[in-house]
Structures are given as C-alpha cells and as structure tokens.
PDB file of C-alpha atoms in Angstrom:
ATOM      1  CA  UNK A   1      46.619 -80.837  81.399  1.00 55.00           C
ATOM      2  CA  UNK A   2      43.425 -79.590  81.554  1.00 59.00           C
ATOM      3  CA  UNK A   3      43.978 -76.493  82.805  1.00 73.00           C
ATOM      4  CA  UNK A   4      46.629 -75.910  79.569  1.00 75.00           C
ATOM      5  CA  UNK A   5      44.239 -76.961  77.304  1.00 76.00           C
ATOM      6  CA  UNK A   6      41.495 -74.264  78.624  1.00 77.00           C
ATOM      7  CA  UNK A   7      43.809 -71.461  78.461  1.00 80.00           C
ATOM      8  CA  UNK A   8      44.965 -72.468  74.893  1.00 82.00           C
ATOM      9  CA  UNK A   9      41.486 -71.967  73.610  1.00 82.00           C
ATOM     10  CA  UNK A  10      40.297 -69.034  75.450  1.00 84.00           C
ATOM     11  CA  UNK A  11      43.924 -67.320  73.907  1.00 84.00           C
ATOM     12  CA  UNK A  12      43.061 -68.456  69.954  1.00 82.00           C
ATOM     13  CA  UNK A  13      39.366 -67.189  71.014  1.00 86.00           C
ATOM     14  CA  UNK A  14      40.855 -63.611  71.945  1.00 86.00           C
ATOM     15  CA  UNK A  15      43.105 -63.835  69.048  1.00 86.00           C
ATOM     16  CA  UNK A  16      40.212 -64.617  66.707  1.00 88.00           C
ATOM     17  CA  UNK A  17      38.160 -61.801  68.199  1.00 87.00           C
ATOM     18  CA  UNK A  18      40.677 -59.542  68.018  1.00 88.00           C
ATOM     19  CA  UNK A  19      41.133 -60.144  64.158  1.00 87.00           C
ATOM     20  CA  UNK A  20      37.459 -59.883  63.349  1.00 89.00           C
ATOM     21  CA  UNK A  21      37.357 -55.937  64.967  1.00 88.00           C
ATOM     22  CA  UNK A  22      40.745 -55.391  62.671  1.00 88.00           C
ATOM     23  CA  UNK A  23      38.935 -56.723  59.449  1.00 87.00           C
ATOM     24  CA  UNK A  24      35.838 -54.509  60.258  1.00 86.00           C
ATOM     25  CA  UNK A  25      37.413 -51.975  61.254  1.00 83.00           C
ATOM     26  CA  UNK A  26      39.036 -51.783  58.000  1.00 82.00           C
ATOM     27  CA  UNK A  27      36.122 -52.534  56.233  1.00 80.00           C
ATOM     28  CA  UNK A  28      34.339 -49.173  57.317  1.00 74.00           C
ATOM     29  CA  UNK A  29      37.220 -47.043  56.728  1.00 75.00           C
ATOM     30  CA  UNK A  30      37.279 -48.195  53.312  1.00 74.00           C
ATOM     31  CA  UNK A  31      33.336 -47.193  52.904  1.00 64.00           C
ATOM     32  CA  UNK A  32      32.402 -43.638  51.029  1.00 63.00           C
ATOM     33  CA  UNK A  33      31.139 -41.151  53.549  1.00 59.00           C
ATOM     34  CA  UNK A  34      27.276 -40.539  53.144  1.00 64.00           C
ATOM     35  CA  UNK A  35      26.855 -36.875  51.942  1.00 77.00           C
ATOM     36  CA  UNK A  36      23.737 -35.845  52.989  1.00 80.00           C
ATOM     37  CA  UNK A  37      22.182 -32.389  52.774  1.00 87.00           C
ATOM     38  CA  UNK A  38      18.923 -30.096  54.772  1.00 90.00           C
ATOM     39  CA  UNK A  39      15.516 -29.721  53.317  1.00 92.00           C
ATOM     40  CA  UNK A  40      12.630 -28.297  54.999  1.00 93.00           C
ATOM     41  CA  UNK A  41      10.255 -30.495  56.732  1.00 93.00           C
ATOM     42  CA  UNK A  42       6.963 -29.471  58.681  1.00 93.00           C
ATOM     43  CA  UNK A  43       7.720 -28.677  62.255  1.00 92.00           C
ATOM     44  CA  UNK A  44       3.923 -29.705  63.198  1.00 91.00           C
ATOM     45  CA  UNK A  45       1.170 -30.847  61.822  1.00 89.00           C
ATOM     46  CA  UNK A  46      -0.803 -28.537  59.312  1.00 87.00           C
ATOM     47  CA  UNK A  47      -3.789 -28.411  57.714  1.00 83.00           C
ATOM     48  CA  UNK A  48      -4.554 -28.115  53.898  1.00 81.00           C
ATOM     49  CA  UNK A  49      -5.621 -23.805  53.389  1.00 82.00           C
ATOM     50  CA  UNK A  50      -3.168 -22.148  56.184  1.00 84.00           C
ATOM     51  CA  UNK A  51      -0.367 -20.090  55.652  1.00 87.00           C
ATOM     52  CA  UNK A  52       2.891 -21.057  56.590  1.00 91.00           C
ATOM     53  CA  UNK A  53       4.787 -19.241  59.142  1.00 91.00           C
ATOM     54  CA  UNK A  54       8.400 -19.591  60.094  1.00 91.00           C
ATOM     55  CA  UNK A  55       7.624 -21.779  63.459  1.00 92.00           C
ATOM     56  CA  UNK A  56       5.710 -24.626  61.414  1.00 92.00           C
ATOM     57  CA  UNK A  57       8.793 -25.358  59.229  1.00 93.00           C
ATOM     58  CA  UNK A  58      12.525 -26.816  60.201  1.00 93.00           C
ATOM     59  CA  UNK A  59      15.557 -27.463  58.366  1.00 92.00           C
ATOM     60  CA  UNK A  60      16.771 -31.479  59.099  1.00 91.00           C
ATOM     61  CA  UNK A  61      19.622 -33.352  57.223  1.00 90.00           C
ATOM     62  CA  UNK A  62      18.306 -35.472  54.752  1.00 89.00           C
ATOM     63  CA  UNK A  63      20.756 -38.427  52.279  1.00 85.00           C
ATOM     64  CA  UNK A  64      21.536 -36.272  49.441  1.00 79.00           C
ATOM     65  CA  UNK A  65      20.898 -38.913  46.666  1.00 80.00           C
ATOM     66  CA  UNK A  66      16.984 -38.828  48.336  1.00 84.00           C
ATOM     67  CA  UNK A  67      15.582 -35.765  48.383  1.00 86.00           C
ATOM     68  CA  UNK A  68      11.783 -35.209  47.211  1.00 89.00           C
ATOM     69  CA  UNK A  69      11.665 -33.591  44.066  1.00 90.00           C
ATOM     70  CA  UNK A  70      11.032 -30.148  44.696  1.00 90.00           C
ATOM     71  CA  UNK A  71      11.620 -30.059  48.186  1.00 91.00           C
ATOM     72  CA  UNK A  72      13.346 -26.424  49.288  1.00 92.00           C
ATOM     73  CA  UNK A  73      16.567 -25.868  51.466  1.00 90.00           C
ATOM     74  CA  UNK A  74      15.871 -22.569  52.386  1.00 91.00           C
ATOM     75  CA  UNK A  75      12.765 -21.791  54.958  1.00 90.00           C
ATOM     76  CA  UNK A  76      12.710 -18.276  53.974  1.00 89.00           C
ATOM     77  CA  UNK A  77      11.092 -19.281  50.655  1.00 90.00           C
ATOM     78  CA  UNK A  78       7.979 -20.854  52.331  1.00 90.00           C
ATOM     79  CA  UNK A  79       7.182 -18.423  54.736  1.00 88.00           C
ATOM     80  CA  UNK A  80       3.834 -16.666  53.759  1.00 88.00           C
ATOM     81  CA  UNK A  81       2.729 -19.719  51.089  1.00 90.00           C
ATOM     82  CA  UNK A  82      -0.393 -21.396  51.897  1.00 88.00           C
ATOM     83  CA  UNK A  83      -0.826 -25.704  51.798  1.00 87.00           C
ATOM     84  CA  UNK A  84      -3.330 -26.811  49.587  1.00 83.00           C
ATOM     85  CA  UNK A  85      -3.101 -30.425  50.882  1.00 83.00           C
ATOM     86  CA  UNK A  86      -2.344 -31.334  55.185  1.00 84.00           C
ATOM     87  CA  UNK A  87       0.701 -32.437  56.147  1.00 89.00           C
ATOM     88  CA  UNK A  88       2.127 -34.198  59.669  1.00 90.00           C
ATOM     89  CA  UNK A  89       5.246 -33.411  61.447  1.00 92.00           C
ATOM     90  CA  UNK A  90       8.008 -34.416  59.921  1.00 91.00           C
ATOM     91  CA  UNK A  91       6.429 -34.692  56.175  1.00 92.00           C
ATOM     92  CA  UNK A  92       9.078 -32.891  53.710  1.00 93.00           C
ATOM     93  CA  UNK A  93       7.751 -29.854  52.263  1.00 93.00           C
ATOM     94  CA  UNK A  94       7.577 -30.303  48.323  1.00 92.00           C
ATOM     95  CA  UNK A  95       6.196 -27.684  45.669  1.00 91.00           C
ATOM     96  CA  UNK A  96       3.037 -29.607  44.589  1.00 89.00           C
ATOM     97  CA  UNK A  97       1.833 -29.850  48.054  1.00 89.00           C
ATOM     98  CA  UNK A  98       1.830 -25.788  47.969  1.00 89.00           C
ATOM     99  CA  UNK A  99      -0.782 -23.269  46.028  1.00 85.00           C
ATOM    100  CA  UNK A 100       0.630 -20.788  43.462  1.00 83.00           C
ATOM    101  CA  UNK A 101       2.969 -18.082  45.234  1.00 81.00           C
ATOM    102  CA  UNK A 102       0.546 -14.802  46.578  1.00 79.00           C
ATOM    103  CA  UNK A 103      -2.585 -16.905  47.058  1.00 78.00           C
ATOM    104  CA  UNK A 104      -4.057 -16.066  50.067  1.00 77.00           C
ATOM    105  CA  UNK A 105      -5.226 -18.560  52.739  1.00 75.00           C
ATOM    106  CA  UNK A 106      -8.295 -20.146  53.273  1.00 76.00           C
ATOM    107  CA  UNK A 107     -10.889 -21.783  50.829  1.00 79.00           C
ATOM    108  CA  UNK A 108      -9.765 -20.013  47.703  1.00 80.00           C
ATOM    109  CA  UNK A 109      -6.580 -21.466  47.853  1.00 80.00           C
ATOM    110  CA  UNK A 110      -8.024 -24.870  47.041  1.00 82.00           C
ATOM    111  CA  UNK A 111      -9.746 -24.062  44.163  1.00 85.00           C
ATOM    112  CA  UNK A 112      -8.731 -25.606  41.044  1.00 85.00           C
ATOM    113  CA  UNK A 113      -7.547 -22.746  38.610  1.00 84.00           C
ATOM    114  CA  UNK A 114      -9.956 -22.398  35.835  1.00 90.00           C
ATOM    115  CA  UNK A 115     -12.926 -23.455  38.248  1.00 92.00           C
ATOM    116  CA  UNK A 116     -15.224 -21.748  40.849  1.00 93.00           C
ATOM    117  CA  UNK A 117     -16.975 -22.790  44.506  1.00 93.00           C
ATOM    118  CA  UNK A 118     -20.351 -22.469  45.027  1.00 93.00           C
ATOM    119  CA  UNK A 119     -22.432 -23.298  48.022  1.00 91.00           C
ATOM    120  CA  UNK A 120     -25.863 -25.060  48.084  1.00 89.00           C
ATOM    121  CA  UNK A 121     -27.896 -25.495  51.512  1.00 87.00           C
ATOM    122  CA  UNK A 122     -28.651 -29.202  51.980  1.00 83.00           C
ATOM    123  CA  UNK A 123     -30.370 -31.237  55.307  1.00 75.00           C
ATOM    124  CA  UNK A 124     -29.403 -34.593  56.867  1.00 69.00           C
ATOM    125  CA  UNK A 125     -31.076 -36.190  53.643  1.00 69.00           C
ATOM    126  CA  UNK A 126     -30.236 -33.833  51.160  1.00 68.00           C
ATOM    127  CA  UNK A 127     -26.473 -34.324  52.067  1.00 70.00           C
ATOM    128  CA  UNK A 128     -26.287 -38.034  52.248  1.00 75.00           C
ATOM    129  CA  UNK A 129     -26.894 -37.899  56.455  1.00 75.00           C
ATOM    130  CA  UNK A 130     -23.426 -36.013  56.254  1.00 76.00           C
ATOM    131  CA  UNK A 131     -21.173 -38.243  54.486  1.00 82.00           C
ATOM    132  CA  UNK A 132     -20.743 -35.702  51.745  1.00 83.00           C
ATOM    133  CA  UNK A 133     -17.341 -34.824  53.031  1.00 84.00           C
ATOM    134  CA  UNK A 134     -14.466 -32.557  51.670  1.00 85.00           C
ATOM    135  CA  UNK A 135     -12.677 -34.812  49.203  1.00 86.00           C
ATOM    136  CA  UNK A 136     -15.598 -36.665  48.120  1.00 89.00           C
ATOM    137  CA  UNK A 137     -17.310 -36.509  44.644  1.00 92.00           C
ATOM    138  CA  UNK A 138     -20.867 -36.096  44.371  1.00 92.00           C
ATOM    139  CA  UNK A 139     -23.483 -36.111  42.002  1.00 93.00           C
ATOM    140  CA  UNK A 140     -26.461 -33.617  41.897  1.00 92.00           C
ATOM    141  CA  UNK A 141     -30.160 -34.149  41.278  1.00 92.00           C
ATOM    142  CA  UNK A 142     -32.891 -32.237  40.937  1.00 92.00           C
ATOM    143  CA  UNK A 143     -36.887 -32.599  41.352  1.00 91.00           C
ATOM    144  CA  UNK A 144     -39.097 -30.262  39.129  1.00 90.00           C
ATOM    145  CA  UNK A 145     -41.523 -29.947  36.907  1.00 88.00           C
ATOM    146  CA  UNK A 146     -41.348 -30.612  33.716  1.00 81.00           C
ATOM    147  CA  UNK A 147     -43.168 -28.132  31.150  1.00 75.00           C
ATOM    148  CA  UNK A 148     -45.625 -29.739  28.579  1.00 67.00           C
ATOM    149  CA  UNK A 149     -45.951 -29.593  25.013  1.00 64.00           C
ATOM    150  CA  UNK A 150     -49.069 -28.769  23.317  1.00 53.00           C
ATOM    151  CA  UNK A 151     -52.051 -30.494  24.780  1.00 50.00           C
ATOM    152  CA  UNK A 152     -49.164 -32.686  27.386  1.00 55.00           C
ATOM    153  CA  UNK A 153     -49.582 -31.774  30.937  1.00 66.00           C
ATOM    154  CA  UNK A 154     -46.806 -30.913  32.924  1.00 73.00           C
ATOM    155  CA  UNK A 155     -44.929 -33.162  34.758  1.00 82.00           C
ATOM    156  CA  UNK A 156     -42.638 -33.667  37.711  1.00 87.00           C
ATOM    157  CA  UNK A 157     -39.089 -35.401  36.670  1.00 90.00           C
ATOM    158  CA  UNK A 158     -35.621 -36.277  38.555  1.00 91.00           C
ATOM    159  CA  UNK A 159     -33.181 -36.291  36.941  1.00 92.00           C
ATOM    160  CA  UNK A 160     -29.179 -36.346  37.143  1.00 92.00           C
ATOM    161  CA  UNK A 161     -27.942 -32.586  36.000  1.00 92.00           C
ATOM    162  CA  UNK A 162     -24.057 -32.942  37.047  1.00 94.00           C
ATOM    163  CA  UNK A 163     -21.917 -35.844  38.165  1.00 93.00           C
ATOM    164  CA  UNK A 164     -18.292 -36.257  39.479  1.00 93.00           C
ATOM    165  CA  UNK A 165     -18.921 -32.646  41.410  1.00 93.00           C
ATOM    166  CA  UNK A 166     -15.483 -32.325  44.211  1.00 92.00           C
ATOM    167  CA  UNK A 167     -16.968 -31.317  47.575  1.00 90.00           C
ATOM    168  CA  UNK A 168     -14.885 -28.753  48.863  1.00 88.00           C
ATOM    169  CA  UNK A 169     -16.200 -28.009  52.189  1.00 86.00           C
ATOM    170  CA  UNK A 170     -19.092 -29.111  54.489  1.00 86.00           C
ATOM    171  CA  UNK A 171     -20.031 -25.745  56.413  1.00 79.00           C
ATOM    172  CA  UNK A 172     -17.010 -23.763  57.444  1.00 72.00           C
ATOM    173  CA  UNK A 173     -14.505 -26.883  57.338  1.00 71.00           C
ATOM    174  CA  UNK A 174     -12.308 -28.047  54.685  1.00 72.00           C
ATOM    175  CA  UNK A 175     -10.155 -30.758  56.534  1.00 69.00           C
ATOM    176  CA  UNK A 176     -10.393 -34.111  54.391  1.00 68.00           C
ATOM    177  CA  UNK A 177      -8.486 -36.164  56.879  1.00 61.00           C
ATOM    178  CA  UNK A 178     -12.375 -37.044  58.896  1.00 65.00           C
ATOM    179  CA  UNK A 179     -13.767 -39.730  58.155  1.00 68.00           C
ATOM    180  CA  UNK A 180     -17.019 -39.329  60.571  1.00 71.00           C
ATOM    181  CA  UNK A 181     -20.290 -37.836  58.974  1.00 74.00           C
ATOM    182  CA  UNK A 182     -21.311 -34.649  59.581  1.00 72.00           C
ATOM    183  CA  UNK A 183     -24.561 -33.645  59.740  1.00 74.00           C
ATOM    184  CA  UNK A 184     -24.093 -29.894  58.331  1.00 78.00           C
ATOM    185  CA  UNK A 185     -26.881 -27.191  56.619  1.00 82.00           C
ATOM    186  CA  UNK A 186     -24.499 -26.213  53.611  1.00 87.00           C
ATOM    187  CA  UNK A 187     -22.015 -27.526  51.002  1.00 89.00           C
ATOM    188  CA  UNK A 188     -19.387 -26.073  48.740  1.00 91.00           C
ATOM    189  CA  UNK A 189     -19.021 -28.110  45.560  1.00 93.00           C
ATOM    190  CA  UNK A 190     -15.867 -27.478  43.163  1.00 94.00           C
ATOM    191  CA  UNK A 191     -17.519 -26.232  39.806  1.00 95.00           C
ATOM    192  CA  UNK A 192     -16.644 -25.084  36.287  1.00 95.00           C
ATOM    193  CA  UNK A 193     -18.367 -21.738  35.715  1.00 95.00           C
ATOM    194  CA  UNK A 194     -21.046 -24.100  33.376  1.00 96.00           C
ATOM    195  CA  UNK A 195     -21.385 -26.069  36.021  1.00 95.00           C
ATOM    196  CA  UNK A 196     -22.142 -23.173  38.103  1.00 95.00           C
ATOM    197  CA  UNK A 197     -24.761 -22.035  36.047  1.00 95.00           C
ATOM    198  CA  UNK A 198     -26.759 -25.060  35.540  1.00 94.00           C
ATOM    199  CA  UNK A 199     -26.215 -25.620  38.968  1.00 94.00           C
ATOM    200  CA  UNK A 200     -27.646 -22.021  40.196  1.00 93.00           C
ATOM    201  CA  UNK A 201     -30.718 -22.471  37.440  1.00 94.00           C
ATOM    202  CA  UNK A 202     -31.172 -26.097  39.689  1.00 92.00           C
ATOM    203  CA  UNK A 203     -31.471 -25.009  42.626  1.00 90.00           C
ATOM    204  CA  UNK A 204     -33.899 -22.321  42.141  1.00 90.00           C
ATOM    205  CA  UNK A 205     -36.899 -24.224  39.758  1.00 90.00           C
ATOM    206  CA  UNK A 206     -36.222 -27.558  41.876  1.00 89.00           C
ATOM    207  CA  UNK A 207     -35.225 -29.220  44.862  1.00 89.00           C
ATOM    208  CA  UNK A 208     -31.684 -30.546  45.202  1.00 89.00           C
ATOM    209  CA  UNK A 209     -30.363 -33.857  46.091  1.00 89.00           C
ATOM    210  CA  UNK A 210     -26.786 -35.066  46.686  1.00 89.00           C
ATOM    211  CA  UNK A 211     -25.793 -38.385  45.587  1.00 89.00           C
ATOM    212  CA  UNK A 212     -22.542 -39.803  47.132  1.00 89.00           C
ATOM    213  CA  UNK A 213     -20.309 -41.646  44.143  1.00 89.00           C
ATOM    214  CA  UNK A 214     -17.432 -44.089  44.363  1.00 87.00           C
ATOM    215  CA  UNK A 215     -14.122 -41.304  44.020  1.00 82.00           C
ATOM    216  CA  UNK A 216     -12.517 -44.352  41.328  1.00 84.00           C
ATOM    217  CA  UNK A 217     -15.765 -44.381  39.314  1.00 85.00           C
ATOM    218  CA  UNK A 218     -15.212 -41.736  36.512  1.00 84.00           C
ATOM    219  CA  UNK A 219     -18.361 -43.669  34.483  1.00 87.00           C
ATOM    220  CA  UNK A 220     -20.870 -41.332  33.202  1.00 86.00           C
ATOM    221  CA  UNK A 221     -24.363 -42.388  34.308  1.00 84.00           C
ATOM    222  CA  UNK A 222     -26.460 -41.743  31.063  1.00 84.00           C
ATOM    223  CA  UNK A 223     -29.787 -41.871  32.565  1.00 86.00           C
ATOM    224  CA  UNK A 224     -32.876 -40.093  31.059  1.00 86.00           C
ATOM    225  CA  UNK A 225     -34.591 -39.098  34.256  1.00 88.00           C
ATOM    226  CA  UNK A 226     -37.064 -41.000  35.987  1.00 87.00           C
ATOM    227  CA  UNK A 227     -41.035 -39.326  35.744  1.00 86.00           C
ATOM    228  CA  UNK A 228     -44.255 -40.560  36.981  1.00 82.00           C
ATOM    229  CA  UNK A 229     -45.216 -42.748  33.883  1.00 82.00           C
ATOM    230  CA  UNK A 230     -41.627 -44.271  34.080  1.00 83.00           C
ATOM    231  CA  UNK A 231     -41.662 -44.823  37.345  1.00 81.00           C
ATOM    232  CA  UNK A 232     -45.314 -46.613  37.242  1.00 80.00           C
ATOM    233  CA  UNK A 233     -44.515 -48.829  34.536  1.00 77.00           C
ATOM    234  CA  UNK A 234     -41.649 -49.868  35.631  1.00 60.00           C
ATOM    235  CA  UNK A 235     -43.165 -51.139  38.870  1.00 56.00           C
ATOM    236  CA  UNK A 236     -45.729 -52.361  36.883  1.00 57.00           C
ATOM    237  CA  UNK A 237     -43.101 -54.520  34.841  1.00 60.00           C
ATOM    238  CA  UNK A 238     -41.191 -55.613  38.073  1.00 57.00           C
ATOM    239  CA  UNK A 239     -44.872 -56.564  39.555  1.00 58.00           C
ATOM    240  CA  UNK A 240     -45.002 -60.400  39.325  1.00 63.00           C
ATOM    241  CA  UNK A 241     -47.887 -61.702  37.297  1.00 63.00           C
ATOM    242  CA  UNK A 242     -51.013 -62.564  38.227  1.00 65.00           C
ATOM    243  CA  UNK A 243     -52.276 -66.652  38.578  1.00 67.00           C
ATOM    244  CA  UNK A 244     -54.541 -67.024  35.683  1.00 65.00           C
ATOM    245  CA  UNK A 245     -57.862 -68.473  36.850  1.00 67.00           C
ATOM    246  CA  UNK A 246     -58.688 -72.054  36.920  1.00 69.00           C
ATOM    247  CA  UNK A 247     -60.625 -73.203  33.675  1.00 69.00           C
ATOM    248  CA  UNK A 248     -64.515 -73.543  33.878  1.00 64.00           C
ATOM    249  CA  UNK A 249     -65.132 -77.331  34.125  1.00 66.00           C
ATOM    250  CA  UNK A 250     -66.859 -78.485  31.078  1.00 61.00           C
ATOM    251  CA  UNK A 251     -70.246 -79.899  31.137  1.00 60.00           C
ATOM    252  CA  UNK A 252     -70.663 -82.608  28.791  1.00 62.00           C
ATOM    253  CA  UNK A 253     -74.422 -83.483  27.430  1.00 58.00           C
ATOM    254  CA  UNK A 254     -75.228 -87.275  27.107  1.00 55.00           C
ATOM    255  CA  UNK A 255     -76.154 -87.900  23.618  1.00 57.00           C
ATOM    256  CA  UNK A 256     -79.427 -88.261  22.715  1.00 55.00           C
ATOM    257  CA  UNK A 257     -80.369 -91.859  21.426  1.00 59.00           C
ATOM    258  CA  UNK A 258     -80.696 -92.524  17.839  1.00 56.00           C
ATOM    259  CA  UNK A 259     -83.403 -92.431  15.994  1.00 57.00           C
ATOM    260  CA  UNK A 260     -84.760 -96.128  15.111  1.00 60.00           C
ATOM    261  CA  UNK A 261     -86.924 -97.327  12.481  1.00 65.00           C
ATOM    262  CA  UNK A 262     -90.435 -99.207  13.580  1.00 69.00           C
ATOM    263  CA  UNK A 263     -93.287-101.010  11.147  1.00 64.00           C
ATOM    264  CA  UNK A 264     -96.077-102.289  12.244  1.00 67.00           C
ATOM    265  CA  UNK A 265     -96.870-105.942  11.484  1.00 64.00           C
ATOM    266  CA  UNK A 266    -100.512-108.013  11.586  1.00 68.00           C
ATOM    267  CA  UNK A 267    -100.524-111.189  12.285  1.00 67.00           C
ATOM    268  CA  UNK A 268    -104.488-112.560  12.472  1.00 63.00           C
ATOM    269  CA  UNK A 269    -106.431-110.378  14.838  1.00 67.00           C
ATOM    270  CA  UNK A 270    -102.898-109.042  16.699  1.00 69.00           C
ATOM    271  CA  UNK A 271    -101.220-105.834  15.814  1.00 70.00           C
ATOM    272  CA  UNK A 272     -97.502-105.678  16.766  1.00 71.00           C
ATOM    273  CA  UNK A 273     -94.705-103.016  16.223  1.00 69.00           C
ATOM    274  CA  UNK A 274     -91.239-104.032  15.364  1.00 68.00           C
ATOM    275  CA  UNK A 275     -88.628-101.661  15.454  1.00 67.00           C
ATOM    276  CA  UNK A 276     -85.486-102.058  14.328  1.00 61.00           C
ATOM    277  CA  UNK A 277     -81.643-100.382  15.147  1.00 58.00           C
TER     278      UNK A 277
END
C-alpha cells in the first residue's frame, strides 16, 4: 500500500515537471528576439592626448535600443583621432570623448578652443607641495610692489590676479586619473589669451603663488589684496586687549576739627576760658 502510494506521487511529480518545461518553453518562443547591433569599444586602456590606432579599438555587439549617443560602428572612422579624455577597456567610444577631426596628439589637443596653455615654473610651495594636478583649478597670486602716489612710498601687496585657472599639466604629464602629489618644477595652466597676458606681466614684476580651489566652487573671491598696513592692523584688531590697570587706591584726609568759639570769663581773682561747640 505503501509502496503504491510512493509511486503515485513521484508519477504526478514527473507529470507536473514535465508541464512546467512545456509552459516555459512556450513562454520563450513567444518572446521578441533581442536585435542588437556593434559599436566600437576601446580594446585597452587609453589615455586622454593619444592617437588612436586600429589595435586600441574593437567592434562588440551591443542591445540596439542602448547604444551611447554618438557611438560609431565603423573602426575605420576613429583611426588617426586623438582622446581628449582616458578611457578603460571596454568603455564605448562616443564623439564627445574625441577632439575635433585633424588635431594632432599630445597637449594641444586638450586645449579648449578659443583658449591658450601657458607654463609657469613653480617649487614644492609655489605648487601647493604638488597637489596642483591636471584637472584641478587653481588660483594665482602674486607678490610685488606696489608703486606710490605722490609723496606715498611704495609698497609690497598680494594680491589674487586670476581665479578658477584649469591646470593642464604638471611637467610633461597630463594624466588626471592620479591622485598622488607630485612634487614637479613647472605647470601648464588653461588660459584665455587675457588671461595670458596678465598672467605673463605677473610673473615677471612678482613672484607667483598657486592656490588650490574646491573644482564645485565657481564663487569669485573679491578680495582687495592684503599690504603691510592691512596686514598690521588687522593683527592688531585680532590682538586681544590689554587688562586695564588696577585703580590708584584713594587716600582719604581726616577732616580737620571745627573751629569753636572761646570767651574768657572772671570770676574774683580767677581767669577762666570757656569755649563753646
């Protein structure tokens, strides 16, 4: 009876099995096919200013209803353009992540049309003990002297001449995935052709100073430049104040007893003196 009753339920469990493979079965012949079509992805990694050549790219299939806006399906098109951002193996290869067509590789290719690089020596202090790195904005400062009018003598000043300045490269590298300071002798900033110019007229009556900024922060700084009169009253104002000193103790006089009026009286032979309050 047992025995019956075993191989009735191991049969409906086959049975019941067997229907659920029908019903999917079914299920995913009734699905659309995915279409899916090739784009080119990076075939290694790559750094931001080299020129693509036909072993760092590959064709893969990729869903058709996904496909990065311009992304390209045809290799040939990329050979010879140059990345103006990195890129790791397997990262689709889109339009905006390439400079113009016939710009050659290297630093100029990262260059913001419109705008110029210029480089400026700088030491460990000078560049913020290397963490001026490429990708990071900077403001600049400089330290002269500033002229006097009339009978004013001349006086040194700091002050901010440009903020929000892109560093472009520390040295000879422009790779903006470090994150490690570098302790380097020259910068390239990312400068309008004004910029340039103040910037060259800087560096030659003064002495430079980088000032690492917050890449979020677009906030102008608005300062007036700090001088040696500013800078002495200010610590003079910060200064606390001085303990006033303790009062003089006051001496007090004792008063000086008032006057009393005396007459003299005779009484017989005796002379006496009577005063009175």
């Amino acid at each position: 009876m047992k025995n019956k009753r075993a191989i009735w339920m191991m049969t409906v469990a086959v049975l019941m099995g067997l229907a659920a493979v029908m019903l999917a079965s079914n299920w995913l012949l009734s699905q659309p096919a995915r279409r899916s079509t090739q784009i080119v992805l990076a075939a290694a990694d790559v750094s931001l200013g080299q020129r693509l050549t036909p072993d760092m790219v590959k064709l893969a299939d990729w869903p058709a209803g996904s496909a990065p806006q311009g992304s390209f399906s045809d290799t040939g098109k990329l050979t010879g353009r140059v990345l103006k951002t990195s890129v790791v193996r397997g990262e689709p290869l889109i339009e905006a992540k390439l400079a113009p067509a016939g710009t050659l590789g290297g630093l100029s290719a990262l260059i913001t049309e419109g705008r110029r690089a210029i480089t400026v020596r700088v030491n460990d202090v000078v560049g913020v003990a290397g963490f001026a790195l490429p990708g990071n904005y900077v403001d600049i400062i400089v330290h002269t002297e500033r002229d006097g009018q009339g009978e004013a003598k001349s006086q040194d000043i700091s002050k901010i001449v440009l903020e929000r300045i892109l560093v472009l490269a520390v040295a000879q590298e422009v790779e903006r995935d470090e994150t490690k300071p570098k302790v380097v002798n020259a910068v390239t900033l990312e400068v309008t052709p004004e910029q340039a110019e103040v910037l060259d007229l800087a560096r030659s009556v003064g002495k430079l100073s980088l000032v690492l900024r917050n890449q979020v922060d677009p906030r102008p700084a608005g300062t007036g430049g700090a001088t040696k009169r500013t800078l002495l009253s200010e610590a003079e104002q910060a200064a606390p104040p001085r303990p006033a000193p303790p009062p003089a103790p006051v001496v007090r006089k004792a008063a000086a007893p008032a006057p009393r009026d005396c007459v003299g009286v005779i009484s017989g032979t005796r002379t006496t003196k009577e005063c009175f309050q």
